[in-house]
mmCIF file of C-alpha atoms and ligand atoms in Angstrom:
data_model
loop_
_atom_site.group_PDB
_atom_site.id
_atom_site.type_symbol
_atom_site.label_atom_id
_atom_site.label_comp_id
_atom_site.label_asym_id
_atom_site.label_seq_id
_atom_site.Cartn_x
_atom_site.Cartn_y
_atom_site.Cartn_z
ATOM 1 C CA MET A 163 0.104 -0.146 0.210
ATOM 2 C CA PRO A 164 1.440 3.330 -1.096
ATOM 3 C CA GLU A 165 2.208 5.467 2.075
ATOM 4 C CA LEU A 166 3.178 9.152 2.167
ATOM 5 C CA PRO A 167 6.773 8.934 1.051
ATOM 6 C CA GLU A 168 5.728 6.660 -1.896
ATOM 7 C CA VAL A 169 3.316 9.489 -2.743
ATOM 8 C CA GLU A 170 5.554 12.099 -2.363
ATOM 9 C CA ALA A 171 8.100 10.548 -4.483
ATOM 10 C CA ILE A 172 5.736 9.976 -7.182
ATOM 11 C CA ARG A 173 4.170 13.468 -6.886
ATOM 12 C CA ARG A 174 7.803 14.865 -7.336
ATOM 13 C CA GLN A 175 8.241 12.972 -10.502
ATOM 14 C CA VAL A 176 4.885 13.846 -12.050
ATOM 15 C CA ARG A 177 5.626 17.261 -11.048
ATOM 16 C CA ARG A 178 9.088 17.443 -12.998
ATOM 17 C CA VAL A 179 7.847 15.922 -15.866
ATOM 18 C CA VAL A 180 4.202 17.258 -16.493
ATOM 19 C CA MET A 181 4.032 20.513 -14.752
ATOM 20 C CA GLY A 182 3.407 23.242 -17.298
ATOM 21 C CA GLY A 183 2.230 20.907 -20.146
ATOM 22 C CA ARG A 184 -0.869 21.077 -21.880
ATOM 23 C CA ILE A 185 -3.203 17.873 -21.598
ATOM 24 C CA HIS A 186 -4.392 17.438 -25.219
ATOM 25 C CA LYS A 187 -6.348 14.098 -24.659
ATOM 26 C CA ALA A 188 -7.670 12.281 -21.630
ATOM 27 C CA MET A 189 -8.971 8.562 -22.279
ATOM 28 C CA VAL A 190 -11.163 6.743 -19.716
ATOM 29 C CA ARG A 191 -11.029 2.921 -20.231
ATOM 30 C CA ARG A 192 -12.919 2.290 -16.881
ATOM 31 C CA ARG A 193 -15.439 4.940 -15.736
ATOM 32 C CA ASP A 194 -16.154 3.578 -12.306
ATOM 33 C CA VAL A 195 -12.664 4.594 -11.298
ATOM 34 C CA VAL A 196 -13.379 8.276 -11.671
ATOM 35 C CA ARG A 197 -15.917 10.328 -9.452
ATOM 36 C CA ASP A 198 -17.051 13.079 -11.382
ATOM 37 C CA ARG A 199 -17.493 16.759 -9.998
ATOM 38 C CA SER A 200 -20.936 15.500 -8.679
ATOM 39 C CA ASN A 201 -19.187 12.711 -6.903
ATOM 40 C CA HIS A 202 -20.909 9.911 -9.555
ATOM 41 C CA ARG A 203 -19.158 7.065 -10.589
ATOM 42 C CA LYS A 204 -21.462 6.025 -13.378
ATOM 43 C CA GLY A 205 -22.984 8.266 -16.001
ATOM 44 C CA ARG A 206 -21.512 10.651 -18.775
ATOM 45 C CA LEU A 207 -18.048 11.803 -17.886
ATOM 46 C CA PHE A 208 -16.585 15.127 -19.525
ATOM 47 C CA THR A 209 -13.001 14.543 -20.634
ATOM 48 C CA LYS A 210 -12.358 18.416 -19.942
ATOM 49 C CA ASP A 211 -12.996 17.699 -16.458
ATOM 50 C CA LEU A 212 -10.243 15.436 -16.620
ATOM 51 C CA GLY A 213 -8.089 18.104 -17.648
ATOM 52 C CA ARG A 214 -8.239 17.887 -21.655
ATOM 53 C CA GLY A 215 -7.362 21.458 -23.059
ATOM 54 C CA GLN A 216 -5.812 22.336 -19.732
ATOM 55 C CA VAL A 217 -2.320 23.162 -18.369
ATOM 56 C CA VAL A 218 -1.176 21.300 -15.470
ATOM 57 C CA ASP A 219 -0.776 24.013 -13.123
ATOM 58 C CA SER A 220 0.080 22.237 -9.839
ATOM 59 C CA VAL A 221 1.087 19.024 -8.604
ATOM 60 C CA GLU A 222 0.683 18.837 -4.812
ATOM 61 C CA ARG A 223 0.231 16.411 -1.711
ATOM 62 C CA ARG A 224 -2.064 16.260 1.194
ATOM 63 C CA GLY A 225 -1.273 13.323 3.153
ATOM 64 C CA LYS A 226 -1.492 10.277 1.181
ATOM 65 C CA GLN A 227 -3.272 11.914 -1.880
ATOM 66 C CA LEU A 228 -1.978 13.466 -4.975
ATOM 67 C CA LEU A 229 -3.670 16.812 -5.985
ATOM 68 C CA VAL A 230 -3.272 17.721 -9.589
ATOM 69 C CA GLY A 231 -4.507 21.240 -10.440
ATOM 70 C CA PHE A 232 -5.411 22.302 -13.968
ATOM 71 C CA SER A 233 -5.056 26.032 -15.249
ATOM 72 C CA ASP A 234 -9.011 26.400 -15.378
ATOM 73 C CA GLY A 235 -9.089 26.058 -11.443
ATOM 74 C CA GLY A 236 -10.422 22.436 -11.614
ATOM 75 C CA GLY A 237 -8.251 19.427 -10.914
ATOM 76 C CA MET A 238 -8.128 15.919 -9.560
ATOM 77 C CA VAL A 239 -7.008 14.076 -6.320
ATOM 78 C CA VAL A 240 -5.794 10.903 -7.002
ATOM 79 C CA ARG A 241 -5.907 8.267 -4.277
ATOM 80 C CA LEU A 242 -3.650 5.402 -4.842
ATOM 81 C CA GLY A 243 -5.468 3.039 -2.294
ATOM 82 C CA MET A 244 -3.854 -0.573 -2.153
ATOM 83 C CA SER A 245 -2.178 -1.051 -5.482
ATOM 84 C CA GLY A 246 -2.942 2.431 -7.431
ATOM 85 C CA ARG A 247 0.245 3.737 -9.501
ATOM 86 C CA ILE A 248 1.044 6.443 -12.000
ATOM 87 C CA THR A 249 3.282 5.820 -14.820
ATOM 88 C CA LEU A 250 4.956 8.352 -17.171
ATOM 89 C CA GLU A 251 6.233 7.285 -20.549
ATOM 90 C CA ASP A 252 7.310 8.435 -23.950
ATOM 91 C CA GLY A 253 3.940 9.300 -25.711
ATOM 92 C CA SER A 254 5.496 9.033 -28.915
ATOM 93 C CA LYS A 255 5.943 5.401 -28.731
ATOM 94 C CA ARG A 256 2.972 2.785 -29.107
ATOM 95 C CA ASN A 257 1.149 2.288 -25.730
ATOM 96 C CA PRO A 258 2.044 -1.199 -24.808
ATOM 97 C CA VAL A 259 -0.809 -3.330 -23.802
ATOM 98 C CA VAL A 260 -0.772 -2.635 -19.803
ATOM 99 C CA ALA A 261 -3.414 -4.555 -17.720
ATOM 100 C CA HIS A 262 -5.380 -2.414 -15.518
ATOM 101 C CA GLN A 263 -4.645 0.818 -17.190
ATOM 102 C CA HIS A 264 -7.989 2.509 -16.540
ATOM 103 C CA LEU A 265 -7.103 6.316 -17.326
ATOM 104 C CA VAL A 266 -4.541 7.641 -19.665
ATOM 105 C CA TRP A 267 -3.555 11.324 -20.395
ATOM 106 C CA MET A 268 -1.540 12.615 -23.214
ATOM 107 C CA VAL A 269 0.622 15.681 -22.054
ATOM 108 C CA GLU A 270 2.321 18.130 -24.353
ATOM 109 C CA SER A 271 6.044 18.123 -22.830
ATOM 110 C CA PRO A 272 6.576 21.459 -21.058
ATOM 111 C CA ARG A 273 9.728 21.523 -23.044
ATOM 112 C CA PRO A 274 9.828 22.534 -26.518
ATOM 113 C CA SER A 275 10.842 19.731 -28.649
ATOM 114 C CA GLN A 276 10.526 16.895 -26.423
ATOM 115 C CA SER A 277 8.132 13.877 -26.859
ATOM 116 C CA PRO A 278 4.659 14.073 -25.538
ATOM 117 C CA ILE A 279 4.215 12.275 -22.248
ATOM 118 C CA ARG A 280 1.538 9.478 -21.546
ATOM 119 C CA MET A 281 0.348 9.499 -18.145
ATOM 120 C CA SER A 282 -1.807 6.515 -16.977
ATOM 121 C CA PHE A 283 -3.494 5.717 -13.838
ATOM 122 C CA ILE A 284 -3.081 1.911 -13.123
ATOM 123 C CA ASP A 285 -5.065 0.365 -10.265
ATOM 124 C CA PRO A 286 -5.531 -3.660 -10.333
ATOM 125 C CA ARG A 287 -7.362 -3.880 -7.089
ATOM 126 C CA ARG A 288 -9.286 -0.684 -7.382
ATOM 127 C CA PHE A 289 -9.119 0.619 -3.937
ATOM 128 C CA GLY A 290 -8.039 3.665 -5.159
ATOM 129 C CA GLY A 291 -9.547 6.201 -7.603
ATOM 130 C CA VAL A 292 -9.535 9.736 -9.265
ATOM 131 C CA TYR A 293 -11.955 12.410 -7.782
ATOM 132 C CA LEU A 294 -12.600 15.430 -9.939
ATOM 133 C CA PHE A 295 -13.061 18.688 -8.404
ATOM 134 C CA GLY A 296 -14.271 22.268 -9.968
ATOM 135 C CA SER A 297 -12.307 24.462 -7.768
ATOM 136 C CA VAL A 298 -9.879 24.953 -5.066
ATOM 137 C CA GLU A 299 -12.883 25.518 -2.512
ATOM 138 C CA ASP A 300 -14.662 22.669 -4.074
ATOM 139 C CA CYS A 301 -11.655 20.162 -3.373
ATOM 140 C CA ARG A 302 -11.142 21.534 -0.107
ATOM 141 C CA GLU A 303 -14.675 21.315 1.390
ATOM 142 C CA ARG A 304 -15.595 17.994 -0.601
ATOM 143 C CA LEU A 305 -12.485 16.013 -0.961
ATOM 144 C CA LEU A 306 -10.105 16.984 1.728
ATOM 145 C CA THR A 307 -12.505 17.152 4.964
ATOM 146 C CA GLY A 308 -11.562 15.589 8.165
ATOM 147 C CA LEU A 309 -7.867 15.175 7.405
ATOM 148 C CA GLY A 310 -5.456 15.908 10.421
ATOM 149 C CA PRO A 311 -2.433 18.097 10.124
ATOM 150 C CA GLU A 312 0.427 16.876 7.789
ATOM 151 C CA ALA A 313 2.698 14.343 9.331
ATOM 152 C CA THR A 314 5.902 15.676 7.821
ATOM 153 C CA SER A 315 5.407 18.795 9.923
ATOM 154 C CA ILE A 316 3.748 17.843 12.986
ATOM 155 C CA PRO A 317 5.034 19.545 15.958
ATOM 156 C CA GLY A 318 5.117 17.691 19.139
ATOM 157 C CA THR A 319 2.941 20.015 21.274
ATOM 158 C CA ARG A 320 0.424 19.526 18.451
ATOM 159 C CA LEU A 321 0.710 15.730 18.370
ATOM 160 C CA HIS A 322 0.497 15.620 22.222
ATOM 161 C CA GLU A 323 -2.817 17.490 21.920
ATOM 162 C CA ARG A 324 -4.137 15.097 19.042
ATOM 163 C CA LEU A 325 -3.265 12.078 20.917
ATOM 164 C CA GLY A 326 -4.479 13.393 24.100
ATOM 165 C CA ARG A 327 -8.068 13.322 22.784
ATOM 166 C CA THR A 328 -8.507 9.303 22.350
ATOM 167 C CA ARG A 329 -8.041 6.500 24.826
ATOM 168 C CA ARG A 330 -7.571 4.231 21.855
ATOM 169 C CA MET A 331 -4.018 2.809 21.310
ATOM 170 C CA VAL A 332 -1.342 5.202 20.258
ATOM 171 C CA LYS A 333 -0.720 2.893 17.017
ATOM 172 C CA ALA A 334 -4.325 2.841 15.815
ATOM 173 C CA ALA A 335 -4.715 6.693 16.318
ATOM 174 C CA LEU A 336 -1.443 7.165 14.440
ATOM 175 C CA LEU A 337 -3.036 5.169 11.625
ATOM 176 C CA ASP A 338 -6.112 7.703 11.837
ATOM 177 C CA GLN A 339 -6.279 10.037 8.866
ATOM 178 C CA SER A 340 -8.117 12.514 11.005
ATOM 179 C CA VAL A 341 -5.749 12.802 13.843
ATOM 180 C CA LEU A 342 -2.636 12.949 11.613
ATOM 181 C CA ALA A 343 -2.651 12.666 7.831
ATOM 182 C CA GLY A 344 -0.187 10.689 5.925
ATOM 183 C CA VAL A 345 1.251 8.068 8.509
ATOM 184 C CA GLY A 346 0.531 4.287 7.608
ATOM 185 C CA ASN A 347 1.363 1.240 8.842
ATOM 186 C CA ILE A 348 4.878 0.910 8.108
ATOM 187 C CA TYR A 349 6.183 4.484 9.303
ATOM 188 C CA ALA A 350 4.085 4.019 12.416
ATOM 189 C CA ASP A 351 5.903 1.165 13.565
ATOM 190 C CA GLU A 352 9.379 2.592 12.677
ATOM 191 C CA ALA A 353 8.462 5.949 14.491
ATOM 192 C CA LEU A 354 7.143 4.330 17.432
ATOM 193 C CA HIS A 355 10.430 1.991 17.747
ATOM 194 C CA SER A 356 12.729 5.066 17.250
ATOM 195 C CA ALA A 357 10.859 7.110 19.883
ATOM 196 C CA GLY A 358 10.718 3.989 22.413
ATOM 197 C CA VAL A 359 6.796 4.055 22.750
ATOM 198 C CA HIS A 360 4.723 0.766 22.901
ATOM 199 C CA PRO A 361 2.193 0.558 20.320
ATOM 200 C CA GLU A 362 -0.604 -0.514 22.774
ATOM 201 C CA ARG A 363 -0.209 2.585 24.955
ATOM 202 C CA ALA A 364 -3.410 4.415 25.308
ATOM 203 C CA GLY A 365 -3.021 7.903 23.300
ATOM 204 C CA GLN A 366 -4.170 9.920 26.575
ATOM 205 C CA SER A 367 -1.278 8.227 28.234
ATOM 206 C CA ILE A 368 1.400 9.893 25.974
ATOM 207 C CA SER A 369 3.276 12.613 27.847
ATOM 208 C CA LEU A 370 4.436 15.643 26.263
ATOM 209 C CA VAL A 371 8.183 14.708 26.439
ATOM 210 C CA GLU A 372 7.018 11.409 24.566
ATOM 211 C CA ALA A 373 5.072 13.194 22.073
ATOM 212 C CA GLU A 374 7.902 15.418 21.064
ATOM 213 C CA LYS A 375 10.277 12.414 20.688
ATOM 214 C CA LEU A 376 7.447 10.673 18.693
ATOM 215 C CA ALA A 377 7.045 13.775 16.533
ATOM 216 C CA VAL A 378 10.774 13.883 15.564
ATOM 217 C CA ALA A 379 10.709 10.123 14.887
ATOM 218 C CA ILE A 380 7.764 10.672 12.594
ATOM 219 C CA ARG A 381 9.130 13.648 10.824
ATOM 220 C CA SER A 382 12.559 12.117 10.530
ATOM 221 C CA THR A 383 11.371 8.792 9.320
ATOM 222 C CA LEU A 384 9.208 10.269 6.670
ATOM 223 C CA LYS A 385 11.952 12.351 5.551
ATOM 224 C CA ARG A 386 14.531 9.814 5.188
ATOM 225 C CA ALA A 387 11.856 7.510 3.435
ATOM 226 C CA ILE A 388 11.148 10.498 0.950
ATOM 227 C CA GLN A 389 14.487 10.967 0.107
ATOM 228 C CA ALA A 390 15.085 7.145 -0.866
ATOM 229 C CA GLY A 391 11.925 7.376 -2.851
ATOM 230 C CA GLY A 392 9.629 5.482 -0.787
ATOM 231 C CA SER A 393 9.659 1.805 0.287
ATOM 232 C CA THR A 394 10.119 -1.119 -2.457
ATOM 233 C CA LEU A 395 6.835 -3.035 -1.516
ATOM 234 C CA ARG A 396 5.028 -5.074 -3.881
ATOM 235 C CA ASP A 397 3.221 -2.751 -6.189
ATOM 236 C CA HIS A 398 5.359 0.404 -5.562
ATOM 237 C CA VAL A 399 7.010 1.297 -8.586
ATOM 238 C CA LEU A 400 7.795 5.060 -9.294
ATOM 239 C CA PRO A 401 6.407 6.720 -12.229
ATOM 240 C CA ASP A 402 9.639 6.354 -14.567
ATOM 241 C CA GLY A 403 9.692 2.293 -13.474
ATOM 242 C CA SER A 404 12.208 2.742 -11.003
ATOM 243 C CA PRO A 405 11.719 0.857 -7.512
ATOM 244 C CA GLY A 406 12.055 3.057 -4.234
ATOM 245 C CA ALA A 407 14.915 2.277 -1.923
ATOM 246 C CA PHE A 408 13.852 2.498 1.554
ATOM 247 C CA VAL A 409 13.223 -1.170 2.262
ATOM 248 C CA GLY A 410 16.582 -1.965 3.315
ATOM 249 C CA GLU A 411 16.379 0.660 5.926
ATOM 250 C CA HIS A 412 13.353 -0.591 7.943
ATOM 251 C CA ARG A 413 14.380 -1.245 11.607
ATOM 252 C CA VAL A 414 10.848 -2.996 12.473
ATOM 253 C CA TYR A 415 8.656 -3.173 9.749
ATOM 254 C CA GLY A 416 8.563 -6.873 8.302
ATOM 255 C CA ARG A 417 11.254 -7.887 10.801
ATOM 256 C CA GLY A 418 8.534 -9.722 13.329
ATOM 257 C CA GLY A 419 10.896 -12.475 15.309
ATOM 258 C CA LYS A 420 14.148 -11.192 14.241
ATOM 259 C CA PRO A 421 16.532 -9.456 16.688
ATOM 260 C CA CYS A 422 15.878 -5.750 17.770
ATOM 261 C CA LEU A 423 18.577 -3.600 15.891
ATOM 262 C CA ALA A 424 19.076 -1.680 19.169
ATOM 263 C CA CYS A 425 19.069 -4.155 21.767
ATOM 264 C CA GLY A 426 19.235 -7.516 20.127
ATOM 265 C CA LYS A 427 16.114 -8.906 21.872
ATOM 266 C CA GLU A 428 13.106 -10.599 19.432
ATOM 267 C CA LEU A 429 10.763 -8.218 17.975
ATOM 268 C CA GLU A 430 7.204 -9.178 18.678
ATOM 269 C CA MET A 431 3.906 -8.906 16.570
ATOM 270 C CA LEU A 432 0.540 -7.601 17.589
ATOM 271 C CA GLN A 433 -2.562 -7.057 15.873
ATOM 272 C CA ILE A 434 -3.846 -3.462 16.247
ATOM 273 C CA ALA A 435 -6.743 -1.857 14.121
ATOM 274 C CA SER A 436 -6.644 -4.959 12.201
ATOM 275 C CA ARG A 437 -2.812 -4.279 11.072
ATOM 276 C CA SER A 438 0.234 -6.216 12.178
ATOM 277 C CA SER A 439 2.468 -4.486 14.622
ATOM 278 C CA ILE A 440 5.906 -4.999 15.169
ATOM 279 C CA PHE A 441 7.828 -3.724 18.171
ATOM 280 C CA CYS A 442 10.539 -4.546 20.641
ATOM 281 C CA PRO A 443 9.209 -5.546 24.017
ATOM 282 C CA ARG A 444 12.451 -4.063 25.736
ATOM 283 C CA CYS A 445 12.910 -0.527 24.173
ATOM 284 C CA GLN A 446 9.431 0.217 23.711
ATOM 285 C CA ARG A 447 7.645 1.210 26.864
HETATM 286 ZN ZN1 ZN B 32 14.970 -3.213 21.376
#
């Protein structure tokens, strides 16, 4: 499942390649992956709402969502779900047959005399989707409501205040996008281990000092993962086809039963919020 660093790595590549380019064609292979501006996934879809004729004006990220803005003020929110990805290819070459290529945009390169770009949205499991909006306000009020503060810049005091509102386990609270936007299973485990906080602790029990440590751990874990281009997990491929490189740096995620890299004790596994949590029973209190 793509997490924030993967989405940010994708955003940077998409931005570099298509920002400032004009979309001259948008093709819909599978209607129901798109929610139109009325939030419907059936019925007539206007390709101009998918950006046809518009210049790509912005490529942003909010939590784990990618936001592409068009020059007419409209745009789309891309949610990658479990298995979604964006590919960027040379549009002057024939489109190879790609399974689950639900949407395709042809974009004129913003750099003169370069080939057009073919951008595709591919999502085998279809938990993701593309959500169209008509204006920045429409996007904010309809598609981004209920998102907590950005995990990449969360101050410790703010995290302490958000966790203090809940008796749920801290791991479950960190995964809740309304508490904090952008932390998923991998980086929650990594940050809790790095901060020495047990995943089963109640959110309310986390002291300000612990919240400060946890906030530092969240920000630095995400930052390092972004720099590495995200984790190489099944399905994570950057738009140019290269894999991310963070997996070699996971200290707890995927290492249940192996020795803790800090103290040597065997890492344990728990189910929290129906996700597996790996932690060190000695380092995390
Ligand atoms: Zn340990």
